[in-house]
CSV table of C-alpha atoms and ligand atoms in Angstrom, one decimal:
chain,number,residue,atom,x,y,z
A,1,MET,CA,20.9,165.9,102.2
A,2,GLN,CA,17.8,165.9,104.7
A,3,ALA,CA,16.0,162.4,105.2
A,4,PRO,CA,13.0,162.6,103.0
A,5,GLN,CA,9.8,163.1,105.5
A,6,THR,CA,7.1,160.8,106.0
A,7,ARG,CA,3.5,162.2,106.9
A,8,PRO,CA,0.9,160.8,108.4
A,9,GLU,CA,-2.4,160.7,106.5
A,10,PRO,CA,-4.0,163.8,107.4
A,11,GLY,CA,-6.2,163.4,110.4
A,12,THR,CA,-4.4,160.3,111.5
A,13,ARG,CA,-2.5,161.3,114.0
A,14,SER,CA,-3.1,164.0,116.7
A,15,PRO,CA,-1.8,167.5,115.6
A,16,ALA,CA,-1.1,168.5,119.3
A,17,ALA,CA,1.7,168.8,121.1
A,18,GLY,CA,3.0,165.2,123.2
A,19,ASP,CA,3.0,161.5,122.3
A,20,SER,CA,0.5,159.8,124.6
A,21,GLU,CA,-1.4,156.7,123.1
A,22,VAL,CA,-4.2,157.3,120.8
A,23,LEU,CA,-7.7,156.6,122.5
A,24,LEU,CA,-10.1,157.9,119.5
A,25,SER,CA,-9.8,157.6,115.9
A,26,VAL,CA,-12.3,158.7,113.4
A,27,ARG,CA,-11.6,158.1,109.9
A,28,HIS,CA,-13.5,159.0,106.9
A,29,LEU,CA,-16.8,159.3,108.9
A,30,ARG,CA,-19.6,159.8,106.7
A,31,THR,CA,-23.2,160.3,108.4
A,32,HIS,CA,-26.2,161.1,106.3
A,33,PHE,CA,-29.8,161.7,107.0
A,34,PHE,CA,-32.4,160.0,104.5
A,35,THR,CA,-35.2,162.7,104.2
A,36,ARG,CA,-38.2,162.6,101.7
A,37,GLU,CA,-36.0,165.3,100.1
A,38,GLY,CA,-32.8,163.1,99.8
A,39,ALA,CA,-30.0,162.3,101.5
A,40,VAL,CA,-28.5,165.1,103.5
A,41,PRO,CA,-24.8,164.8,104.0
A,42,ALA,CA,-24.6,165.7,107.6
A,43,VAL,CA,-21.0,164.8,108.2
A,44,ASP,CA,-18.9,163.9,104.9
A,45,ASP,CA,-15.6,162.4,105.4
A,46,VAL,CA,-14.4,163.6,108.8
A,47,THR,CA,-11.1,162.2,110.2
A,48,PHE,CA,-9.2,163.2,113.3
A,49,THR,CA,-7.4,161.8,116.2
A,50,VAL,CA,-7.5,162.0,119.8
A,51,ARG,CA,-5.0,160.8,122.2
A,52,ARG,CA,-5.1,160.2,126.0
A,53,GLY,CA,-5.4,163.3,128.0
A,54,GLU,CA,-6.0,165.3,124.9
A,55,ILE,CA,-8.5,168.1,124.6
A,56,LEU,CA,-9.9,168.3,121.2
A,57,GLY,CA,-12.0,171.3,120.1
A,58,ILE,CA,-15.0,170.9,117.4
A,59,VAL,CA,-15.9,174.4,116.3
A,60,GLY,CA,-18.2,175.9,113.5
A,61,GLU,CA,-21.4,177.5,112.5
A,62,SER,CA,-24.8,176.2,113.7
A,63,GLY,CA,-25.6,172.9,111.4
A,64,SER,CA,-22.2,172.0,110.4
A,65,GLY,CA,-22.5,168.5,111.9
A,66,LYS,CA,-20.5,168.8,115.3
A,67,SER,CA,-23.5,167.2,117.1
A,68,VAL,CA,-23.9,164.7,114.3
A,69,THR,CA,-20.2,163.8,114.4
A,70,ALA,CA,-20.3,163.3,118.5
A,71,ARG,CA,-23.5,161.3,118.1
A,72,SER,CA,-22.0,159.2,115.5
A,73,ILE,CA,-19.1,158.1,117.7
A,74,MET,CA,-21.2,157.2,120.6
A,75,ARG,CA,-23.6,155.4,117.8
A,76,LEU,CA,-26.6,157.4,119.1
A,77,VAL,CA,-27.3,159.0,115.5
A,78,PRO,CA,-31.4,159.4,115.5
A,79,LEU,CA,-33.2,158.4,112.8
A,80,PRO,CA,-33.3,158.9,109.8
A,81,GLY,CA,-29.5,159.3,109.8
A,82,ARG,CA,-27.4,156.7,109.5
A,83,ILE,CA,-23.4,156.1,109.3
A,84,VAL,CA,-22.8,155.3,105.8
A,85,ASP,CA,-19.1,155.3,105.8
A,86,GLY,CA,-15.6,155.4,107.7
A,87,ASP,CA,-14.3,153.9,111.1
A,88,VAL,CA,-14.6,155.0,114.7
A,89,LEU,CA,-11.8,153.1,116.4
A,90,PHE,CA,-11.8,153.5,120.3
A,91,ARG,CA,-8.9,151.9,122.2
A,92,ASP,CA,-8.3,150.4,118.5
A,93,GLU,CA,-11.5,148.5,118.9
A,94,ASP,CA,-13.9,149.3,115.7
A,95,LEU,CA,-17.0,150.4,117.1
A,96,ALA,CA,-19.3,149.5,114.4
A,97,ALA,CA,-18.4,146.1,115.2
A,98,LEU,CA,-19.7,146.2,118.6
A,99,SER,CA,-23.2,144.8,119.3
A,100,GLN,CA,-25.7,147.2,120.8
A,101,GLY,CA,-25.2,145.6,124.4
A,102,GLU,CA,-21.5,146.0,124.0
A,103,MET,CA,-21.7,149.6,122.7
A,104,GLN,CA,-24.4,150.3,126.1
A,105,ARG,CA,-21.5,148.9,128.4
A,106,LEU,CA,-18.9,151.0,126.6
A,107,ARG,CA,-21.3,154.3,126.8
A,108,GLY,CA,-21.2,155.5,130.8
A,109,ALA,CA,-18.0,153.1,131.5
A,110,HIS,CA,-15.5,154.3,129.2
A,111,MET,CA,-17.2,157.2,127.2
A,112,GLY,CA,-19.2,159.6,128.9
A,113,MET,CA,-21.7,162.9,127.1
A,114,VAL,CA,-22.2,166.4,128.4
A,115,LEU,CA,-25.1,167.6,126.7
A,116,GLN,CA,-25.9,171.6,126.4
A,117,GLU,CA,-29.2,171.8,128.5
A,118,PRO,CA,-28.8,169.5,131.7
A,119,MET,CA,-32.7,169.4,132.1
A,120,THR,CA,-32.9,167.0,128.8
A,121,SER,CA,-29.9,164.8,130.0
A,122,LEU,CA,-31.5,164.4,133.9
A,123,ASN,CA,-34.9,162.5,134.6
A,124,PRO,CA,-36.9,164.8,136.5
A,125,VAL,CA,-38.8,162.5,138.2
A,126,LEU,CA,-36.0,160.7,139.9
A,127,THR,CA,-34.0,162.0,143.1
A,128,ILE,CA,-30.3,163.1,142.2
A,129,GLY,CA,-29.0,159.9,144.3
A,130,ASN,CA,-31.1,157.6,142.5
A,131,GLN,CA,-30.0,158.6,139.0
A,132,VAL,CA,-26.4,159.2,139.6
A,133,GLY,CA,-26.8,155.9,141.5
A,134,GLU,CA,-27.8,154.0,138.3
A,135,LEU,CA,-24.6,154.2,137.0
A,136,PHE,CA,-23.0,152.2,139.6
A,137,VAL,CA,-25.8,149.6,139.3
A,138,TYR,CA,-25.5,149.5,135.3
A,139,HIS,CA,-21.8,149.3,136.1
A,140,PRO,CA,-20.9,147.7,139.1
A,141,GLU,CA,-17.4,146.8,138.0
A,142,ARG,CA,-16.6,150.5,138.0
A,143,THR,CA,-17.9,151.0,141.4
A,144,PRO,CA,-14.6,152.4,143.2
A,145,GLN,CA,-13.4,149.3,145.6
A,146,GLY,CA,-15.2,149.2,149.3
A,147,PHE,CA,-17.7,151.9,148.1
A,148,SER,CA,-21.1,151.1,148.5
A,149,VAL,CA,-23.3,152.8,145.8
A,150,ARG,CA,-24.2,155.6,148.0
A,151,GLY,CA,-20.8,156.3,148.8
A,152,ALA,CA,-19.3,156.2,145.1
A,153,VAL,CA,-22.5,158.8,144.5
A,154,LEU,CA,-21.2,160.9,147.0
A,155,ASP,CA,-17.7,160.7,145.9
A,156,ILE,CA,-18.3,161.7,142.5
A,157,LEU,CA,-20.9,164.7,143.4
A,158,ASN,CA,-18.1,165.9,145.9
A,159,ARG,CA,-15.5,165.7,143.1
A,160,VAL,CA,-17.8,168.2,141.0
A,161,ARG,CA,-18.6,170.4,144.2
A,162,ILE,CA,-21.8,169.9,144.9
A,163,PRO,CA,-22.0,171.8,148.0
A,164,ASP,CA,-23.8,169.5,150.9
A,165,ALA,CA,-24.2,166.7,148.8
A,166,ALA,CA,-25.1,164.1,151.4
A,167,ARG,CA,-28.3,166.3,151.7
A,168,ARG,CA,-29.1,166.7,148.5
A,169,LEU,CA,-29.0,163.2,147.3
A,170,ILE,CA,-33.0,163.2,148.1
A,171,GLU,CA,-33.7,166.0,146.0
A,172,TYR,CA,-35.0,166.2,142.9
A,173,PRO,CA,-33.2,168.1,139.4
A,174,MET,CA,-36.0,170.8,139.6
A,175,HIS,CA,-34.5,171.8,142.8
A,176,PHE,CA,-30.8,172.4,141.4
A,177,SER,CA,-29.9,175.4,139.8
A,178,GLY,CA,-28.9,175.5,136.2
A,179,GLY,CA,-25.1,175.5,137.0
A,180,MET,CA,-25.4,172.7,139.6
A,181,ARG,CA,-27.5,170.4,137.1
A,182,GLN,CA,-24.6,170.7,134.8
A,183,ARG,CA,-22.4,169.3,137.4
A,184,VAL,CA,-24.6,166.7,138.3
A,185,SER,CA,-24.5,165.6,134.0
A,186,ILE,CA,-20.8,166.1,134.4
A,187,ALA,CA,-20.6,164.0,137.4
A,188,MET,CA,-22.7,161.0,135.9
A,189,ALA,CA,-20.5,161.4,132.6
A,190,THR,CA,-17.5,161.0,134.5
A,191,GLY,CA,-18.7,158.8,137.4
A,192,CYS,CA,-17.3,155.6,136.1
A,193,ARG,CA,-14.0,157.3,135.0
A,194,PRO,CA,-14.7,157.1,131.4
A,195,GLU,CA,-11.4,157.4,129.4
A,196,LEU,CA,-13.2,160.0,126.8
A,197,ILE,CA,-15.7,163.0,127.5
A,198,ILE,CA,-17.6,164.3,124.5
A,199,ALA,CA,-19.2,167.3,126.0
A,200,ASP,CA,-21.5,169.0,123.3
A,201,GLU,CA,-21.6,172.6,124.2
A,202,PRO,CA,-21.7,172.0,128.1
A,203,THR,CA,-21.6,175.6,129.2
A,204,THR,CA,-23.6,177.5,126.4
A,205,ALA,CA,-26.8,177.7,129.0
A,206,LEU,CA,-25.0,179.0,131.7
A,207,ASP,CA,-23.5,182.4,133.0
A,208,VAL,CA,-20.2,183.2,132.6
A,209,THR,CA,-19.0,182.3,136.2
A,210,ILE,CA,-20.4,178.7,136.0
A,211,GLN,CA,-18.9,178.6,132.5
A,212,ALA,CA,-15.7,179.1,134.1
A,213,GLN,CA,-16.2,176.6,136.5
A,214,VAL,CA,-17.2,173.9,134.4
A,215,LEU,CA,-14.2,174.5,132.3
A,216,GLU,CA,-12.1,174.2,135.0
A,217,LEU,CA,-13.9,170.9,136.3
A,218,LEU,CA,-13.2,169.5,133.0
A,219,LEU,CA,-9.3,170.6,132.8
A,220,GLU,CA,-9.1,169.2,136.6
A,221,LEU,CA,-10.7,166.0,135.3
A,222,ARG,CA,-8.0,165.7,132.3
A,223,ASN,CA,-5.3,166.6,134.9
A,224,THR,CA,-5.6,164.3,137.5
A,225,LEU,CA,-7.3,161.4,135.8
A,226,GLY,CA,-5.8,161.7,132.1
A,227,VAL,CA,-9.4,161.6,130.4
A,228,SER,CA,-9.6,162.9,126.7
A,229,VAL,CA,-12.1,165.2,125.9
A,230,LEU,CA,-14.1,166.0,122.9
A,231,PHE,CA,-15.5,169.9,123.1
A,232,ILE,CA,-17.9,170.6,120.9
A,233,THR,CA,-18.6,174.8,121.0
A,234,HIS,CA,-19.4,178.0,119.7
A,235,ASP,CA,-17.0,179.7,121.5
A,236,LEU,CA,-13.6,180.7,120.4
A,237,GLY,CA,-12.5,182.1,123.5
A,238,VAL,CA,-13.3,178.7,125.3
A,239,VAL,CA,-11.2,176.5,122.6
A,240,ALA,CA,-8.5,179.1,123.2
A,241,GLN,CA,-8.7,178.4,127.0
A,242,ILE,CA,-8.8,175.0,127.2
A,243,CYS,CA,-8.0,173.0,124.0
A,244,ASP,CA,-5.0,171.3,122.9
A,245,SER,CA,-6.3,171.0,119.1
A,246,VAL,CA,-8.9,172.2,117.2
A,247,ALA,CA,-11.2,171.0,114.2
A,248,VAL,CA,-13.3,173.6,112.1
A,249,MET,CA,-16.2,172.2,110.7
A,250,TYR,CA,-18.1,173.7,107.9
A,251,ALA,CA,-21.1,172.0,106.3
A,252,GLY,CA,-20.2,168.5,107.5
A,253,LYS,CA,-16.5,168.8,106.8
A,254,ILE,CA,-13.5,169.2,108.6
A,255,VAL,CA,-12.1,172.4,106.6
A,256,GLU,CA,-9.2,172.9,109.0
A,257,TYR,CA,-7.3,170.9,111.7
A,258,ASN,CA,-4.6,171.7,113.9
A,259,ASP,CA,-2.6,172.1,117.2
A,260,VAL,CA,-4.3,175.0,118.9
A,261,GLU,CA,-1.6,177.4,118.9
A,262,SER,CA,-1.1,177.1,114.9
A,263,ILE,CA,-5.2,177.8,114.5
A,264,PHE,CA,-5.1,181.1,116.2
A,265,ASP,CA,-1.4,182.1,115.0
A,266,ARG,CA,-1.5,180.8,111.5
A,267,PRO,CA,-4.8,179.8,110.5
A,268,ARG,CA,-4.9,178.6,106.9
A,269,HIS,CA,-8.3,178.4,105.7
A,270,PRO,CA,-10.4,181.7,104.8
A,271,TYR,CA,-13.2,180.1,107.1
A,272,THR,CA,-11.0,179.8,110.0
A,273,ARG,CA,-9.5,183.5,109.6
A,274,ALA,CA,-13.0,185.0,109.3
A,275,LEU,CA,-14.1,183.2,112.7
A,276,LEU,CA,-10.9,184.6,114.2
A,277,ARG,CA,-11.0,188.1,112.6
A,278,SER,CA,-14.1,189.2,114.3
A,279,LEU,CA,-13.1,187.5,117.6
A,280,PRO,CA,-12.6,190.5,120.2
A,281,GLN,CA,-9.5,190.3,122.5
A,282,LEU,CA,-8.9,186.7,122.7
A,283,GLY,CA,-8.4,184.8,125.6
A,284,THR,CA,-9.6,188.0,127.9
A,285,ARG,CA,-13.3,187.8,126.9
A,286,MET,CA,-15.6,184.7,126.2
A,287,ALA,CA,-16.8,185.5,122.4
A,288,ARG,CA,-19.5,183.9,120.7
A,289,LEU,CA,-18.7,182.9,117.1
A,290,PRO,CA,-19.5,186.0,114.9
A,291,SER,CA,-21.7,185.7,112.5
A,292,ILE,CA,-19.6,185.8,108.7
A,293,GLU,CA,-21.6,187.3,105.9
A,294,GLY,CA,-24.1,184.9,104.1
A,295,GLN,CA,-25.7,182.0,105.2
A,296,PRO,CA,-24.6,178.6,105.8
A,297,PRO,CA,-25.5,176.5,103.0
A,298,ASP,CA,-28.7,174.0,102.8
A,299,LEU,CA,-26.9,170.5,103.4
A,300,GLY,CA,-29.2,168.9,100.8
A,301,ALA,CA,-28.6,171.2,98.0
A,302,LEU,CA,-24.8,171.8,98.3
A,303,PRO,CA,-23.1,173.7,95.4
A,304,PRO,CA,-20.5,172.0,93.5
A,305,GLY,CA,-16.8,172.6,95.0
A,306,CYS,CA,-16.2,173.6,98.2
A,307,ALA,CA,-19.1,174.6,100.2
A,308,PHE,CA,-17.7,177.6,101.4
A,309,ALA,CA,-17.0,179.2,97.8
A,310,PRO,CA,-20.2,181.4,97.8
A,311,ARG,CA,-19.1,183.4,100.9
A,312,CYS,CA,-15.0,183.0,100.5
A,313,PRO,CA,-13.2,186.4,100.1
A,314,SER,CA,-10.9,184.4,98.4
A,315,VAL,CA,-12.2,182.3,96.3
A,316,VAL,CA,-10.9,181.1,92.9
A,317,ASP,CA,-12.3,179.5,89.5
A,318,ALA,CA,-11.2,176.1,90.9
A,319,CYS,CA,-12.9,176.4,94.3
A,320,ARG,CA,-16.2,176.5,92.4
A,321,ALA,CA,-15.6,173.2,90.3
A,322,GLN,CA,-14.1,170.7,92.8
A,323,VAL,CA,-13.9,169.5,96.4
A,324,PRO,CA,-10.7,170.2,98.0
A,325,GLU,CA,-8.7,167.3,99.6
A,326,PRO,CA,-7.2,167.4,102.7
A,327,THR,CA,-3.5,169.0,102.3
A,328,PRO,CA,-1.2,168.1,105.5
A,329,LEU,CA,-0.2,171.0,107.9
A,330,GLY,CA,3.0,170.1,109.3
A,331,GLU,CA,4.0,166.9,110.3
A,332,ARG,CA,1.7,165.8,112.8
A,333,GLY,CA,-1.5,164.9,111.4
A,334,GLY,CA,-3.3,168.6,110.8
A,335,TYR,CA,-4.9,169.3,107.5
A,336,VAL,CA,-7.0,172.2,105.6
A,337,ARG,CA,-9.0,171.8,103.0
A,338,CYS,CA,-8.7,174.9,100.4
A,339,PHE,CA,-7.1,175.6,97.2
A,340,VAL,CA,-6.3,179.1,98.2
A,341,ALA,CA,-4.4,177.6,101.4
A,342,ASP,CA,-2.6,175.1,98.9
A,343,ASP,CA,-1.2,177.9,97.1
A,344,GLU,CA,0.0,179.9,100.1
A,345,LEU,CA,1.8,177.1,101.1
A,346,GLN,CA,3.3,176.3,98.4
A,347,ALA,CA,4.2,179.8,98.0
A,348,ASP,CA,5.9,179.8,101.8
A,349,ARG,CA,7.5,176.9,101.1
A,350,ALA,CA,9.3,178.5,97.9
A,351,ALA,CA,9.8,181.2,100.0
A,352,ALA,CA,11.7,179.3,102.8
A,353,THR,CA,13.5,177.2,100.4
A,354,ARG,CA,15.0,180.5,98.8
A,355,SER,CA,16.1,181.8,101.9
A,356,GLY,CA,17.4,178.5,102.8
A,357,GLY,CA,15.1,177.7,105.8
A,358,GLY,CA,13.2,174.2,105.9
A,359,GLY,CA,9.7,175.8,106.1
A,360,ASP,CA,7.2,173.3,108.2
A,361,GLY,CA,4.2,174.0,105.9
A,362,ARG,CA,2.3,174.7,108.7
B,1,ATP,N1,-32.9,164.7,112.4
B,1,ATP,C1,-32.6,165.3,111.7
B,1,ATP,N2,-33.3,164.9,110.1
B,1,ATP,C2,-32.5,165.5,109.1
B,1,ATP,N3,-31.2,166.3,109.3
B,1,ATP,C3,-31.0,166.2,110.3
B,1,ATP,C4,-31.4,166.1,111.6
B,1,ATP,N4,-30.3,166.2,112.6
B,1,ATP,C5,-29.7,167.1,112.0
B,1,ATP,N5,-29.8,166.9,110.5
B,1,ATP,C6,-28.8,167.6,109.6
B,1,ATP,O1,-27.5,167.5,110.0
B,1,ATP,C7,-27.0,168.7,110.1
B,1,ATP,C8,-26.2,168.9,111.4
B,1,ATP,O2,-26.4,169.0,112.3
B,1,ATP,P1,-25.9,169.0,114.1
B,1,ATP,O3,-26.8,168.9,115.0
B,1,ATP,O4,-24.9,167.8,113.9
B,1,ATP,O5,-25.2,170.5,113.5
B,1,ATP,P2,-24.3,171.1,114.8
B,1,ATP,O6,-22.9,171.8,114.2
B,1,ATP,O7,-24.2,170.2,116.0
B,1,ATP,O8,-25.1,172.5,115.2
B,1,ATP,P3,-25.6,173.5,116.3
B,1,ATP,O9,-24.3,174.2,116.5
B,1,ATP,O10,-26.6,174.3,116.1
B,1,ATP,O11,-25.8,172.3,117.7
B,1,ATP,C9,-28.0,169.9,110.0
B,1,ATP,O12,-27.6,171.2,109.8
B,1,ATP,C10,-29.3,168.9,109.6
B,1,ATP,O13,-29.0,169.2,107.9
B,2,MG,MG1,-25.0,170.7,118.0
């Protein structure tokens, strides 16, 4: 007889291969915006785990809650937004319990953020040398031993391959091309060798060649320094290239979470399938998330039941009545939120039992 298998609560372990230590654990996170029209559940019961050296991709249509998830982790949710429930554990530390000062020290030194448009994260009136140098002025303990501030700045600018960095320290952001500005913002996000980089659509504004270089740089930082990356993107081609695991968001919820191979080879949620179906020649071309028929819902007026039901080709009555809870996928922490997928998983398991196989339920 087989020993009973104990499954983790969905999302509390990483579905990616490998067994390095857990760095970030987000559990049942809810962030709402309190607008005049009522509360908007931008992030609604989001659970996932990132291990050291892991790259997790978060994908989903515009407005699905990707950036608000990232900002919630950094505790940078703009008003009228507020984290209303859930935990964010970073290195086993509950971030909600930290003071603003402690949180500020953590940001930059241990968590770095790269944004979509580097112009907004760089200060136009400070030279590149001065603004990158501020990092080490704020976090002197993270300045590499034996380095002056200037030396540390040059070191990280060389690391992100800014050509002729020593000469360019006195230049301003406007003198840099879009790609070079993005390199500077990656240098700033990674300069203190943080354990986690949150990259929110860092390549969207860049052309394809520069995009590829930025991805390569992130991979290199992971491979050489072992940093973890939370990579937010519209681009499934990029996800296939660099991510170990994927969380697909729809209307504030993660509807499917799994290792990257399972997401692409055996997608379970009809939304994930719809995204993949319209993806041309995966891996060979960059593809934007295609538009799926119908509109994403208004988060302030969600229908009862599954938010994807009005657009779902597989919808059944249950979908319109009740919000599906996460069902585990495999043994490693992945999950799917879908009644139709639940039925399919059950049918697969029954077929596997009949044919004498174990069936891993993925
Ligand atoms: N300042 C705000 N005030 C009110 N609601 C907000 C605010 N910011 C975000 N929201 C709500 O949160 C939802 C999620 O926003 P978020 O920025 O996380 O989307 P996203 O997935 O990052 O989209 P995109 O791909 O366009 O960047 C929005 O659809 C909106 O309803
Ligand atoms: Mg966003």
